[in-house]
Coordinates of C-alpha atoms in Angstrom, one line a residue:
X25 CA 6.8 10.1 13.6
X26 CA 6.6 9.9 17.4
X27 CA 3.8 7.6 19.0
X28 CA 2.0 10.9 20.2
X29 CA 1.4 12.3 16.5
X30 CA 0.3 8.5 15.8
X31 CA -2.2 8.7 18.0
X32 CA -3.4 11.9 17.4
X33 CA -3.8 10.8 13.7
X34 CA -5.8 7.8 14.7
X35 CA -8.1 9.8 17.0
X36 CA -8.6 12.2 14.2
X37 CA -9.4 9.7 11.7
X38 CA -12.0 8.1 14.3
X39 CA -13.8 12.3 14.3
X40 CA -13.9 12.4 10.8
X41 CA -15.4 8.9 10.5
X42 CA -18.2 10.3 13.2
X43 CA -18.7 13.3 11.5
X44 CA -19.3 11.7 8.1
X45 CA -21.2 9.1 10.0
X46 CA -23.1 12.5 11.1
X47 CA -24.4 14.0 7.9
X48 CA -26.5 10.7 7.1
X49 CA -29.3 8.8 8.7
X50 CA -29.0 5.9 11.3
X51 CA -30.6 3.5 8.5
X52 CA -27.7 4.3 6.2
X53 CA -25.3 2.7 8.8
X54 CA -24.5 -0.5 7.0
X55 CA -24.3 1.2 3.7
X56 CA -21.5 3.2 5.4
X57 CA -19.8 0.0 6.8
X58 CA -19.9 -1.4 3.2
X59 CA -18.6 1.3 2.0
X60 CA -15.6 1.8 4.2
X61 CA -14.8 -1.8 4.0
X62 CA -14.8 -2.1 0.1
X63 CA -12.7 1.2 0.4
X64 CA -10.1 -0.9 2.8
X65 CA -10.0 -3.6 0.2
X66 CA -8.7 -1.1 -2.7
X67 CA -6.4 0.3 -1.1
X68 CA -5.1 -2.8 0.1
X69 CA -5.5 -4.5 -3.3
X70 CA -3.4 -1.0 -4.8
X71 CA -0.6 -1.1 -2.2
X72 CA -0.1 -4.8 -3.1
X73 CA 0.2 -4.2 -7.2
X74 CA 2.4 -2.0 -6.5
X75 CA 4.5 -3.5 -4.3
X76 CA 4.3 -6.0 -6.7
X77 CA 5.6 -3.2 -9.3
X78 CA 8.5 -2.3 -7.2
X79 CA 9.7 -6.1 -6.7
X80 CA 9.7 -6.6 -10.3
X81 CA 11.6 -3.5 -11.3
X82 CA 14.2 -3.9 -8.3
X83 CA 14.4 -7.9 -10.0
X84 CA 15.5 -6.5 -13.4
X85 CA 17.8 -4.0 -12.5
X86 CA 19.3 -6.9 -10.4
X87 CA 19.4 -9.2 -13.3
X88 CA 20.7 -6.7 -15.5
X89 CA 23.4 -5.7 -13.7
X90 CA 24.3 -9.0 -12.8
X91 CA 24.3 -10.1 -16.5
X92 CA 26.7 -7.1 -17.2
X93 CA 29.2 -7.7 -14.3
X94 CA 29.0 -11.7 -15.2
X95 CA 29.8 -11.6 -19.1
X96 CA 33.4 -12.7 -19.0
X97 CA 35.2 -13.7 -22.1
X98 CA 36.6 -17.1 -23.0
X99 CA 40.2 -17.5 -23.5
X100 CA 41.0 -21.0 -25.1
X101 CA 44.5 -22.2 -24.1
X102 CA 45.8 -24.7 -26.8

C-alpha cells in the first residue's frame, strides 16, 4: 500500500470513530473511551497468541526436519 491509501485509511477510521461517537450522548464519552481501549487490548492480546501459534508451529517443523536430515547411522569399524 502506498502512503496515500494509508492515510486515507486512517482519516477514515478517525470519521467512523466520530460518527459512532455521534449516535450517543456527550455523558457516554468515557464509556466510549473504555470501550475502545479494552477493544485495543484484545486485539492486541489475539495478535500476540497467535503469533505465538505461528512461532511454535514454524519451531516444530524446524525440529522435525532437522531430526530427519540428522539421523545418521553408525558404522562400527573393528
Amino acid at each position: 500500500m502506498t502512503k496515500e491509501m494509508l492515510h486515507r485509511m486512517k482519516t477514515a477510521g478517525e470519521y467512523q470513530r466520530k460518527a459512532i461517537r455521534a449516535l450517543f450522548p456527550e455523558e457516554m464519552g468515557g464509556h466510549l473511551d473504555m470501550i475502545e481501549r479494552e477493544m485495543k487490548m484484545m486485539v492486541m492480546e489475539a495478535v500476540a497468541e497467535l503469533l505465538k501459534g505461528c512461532n511454535k508451529e514454524d519451531a516444530n517443523k524446524d525440529g522435525q526436519s532437522h531430526e530427519q536430515t540428522s539421523k545418521a547411522k553408525k558404522i562400527n569399524i573393528d
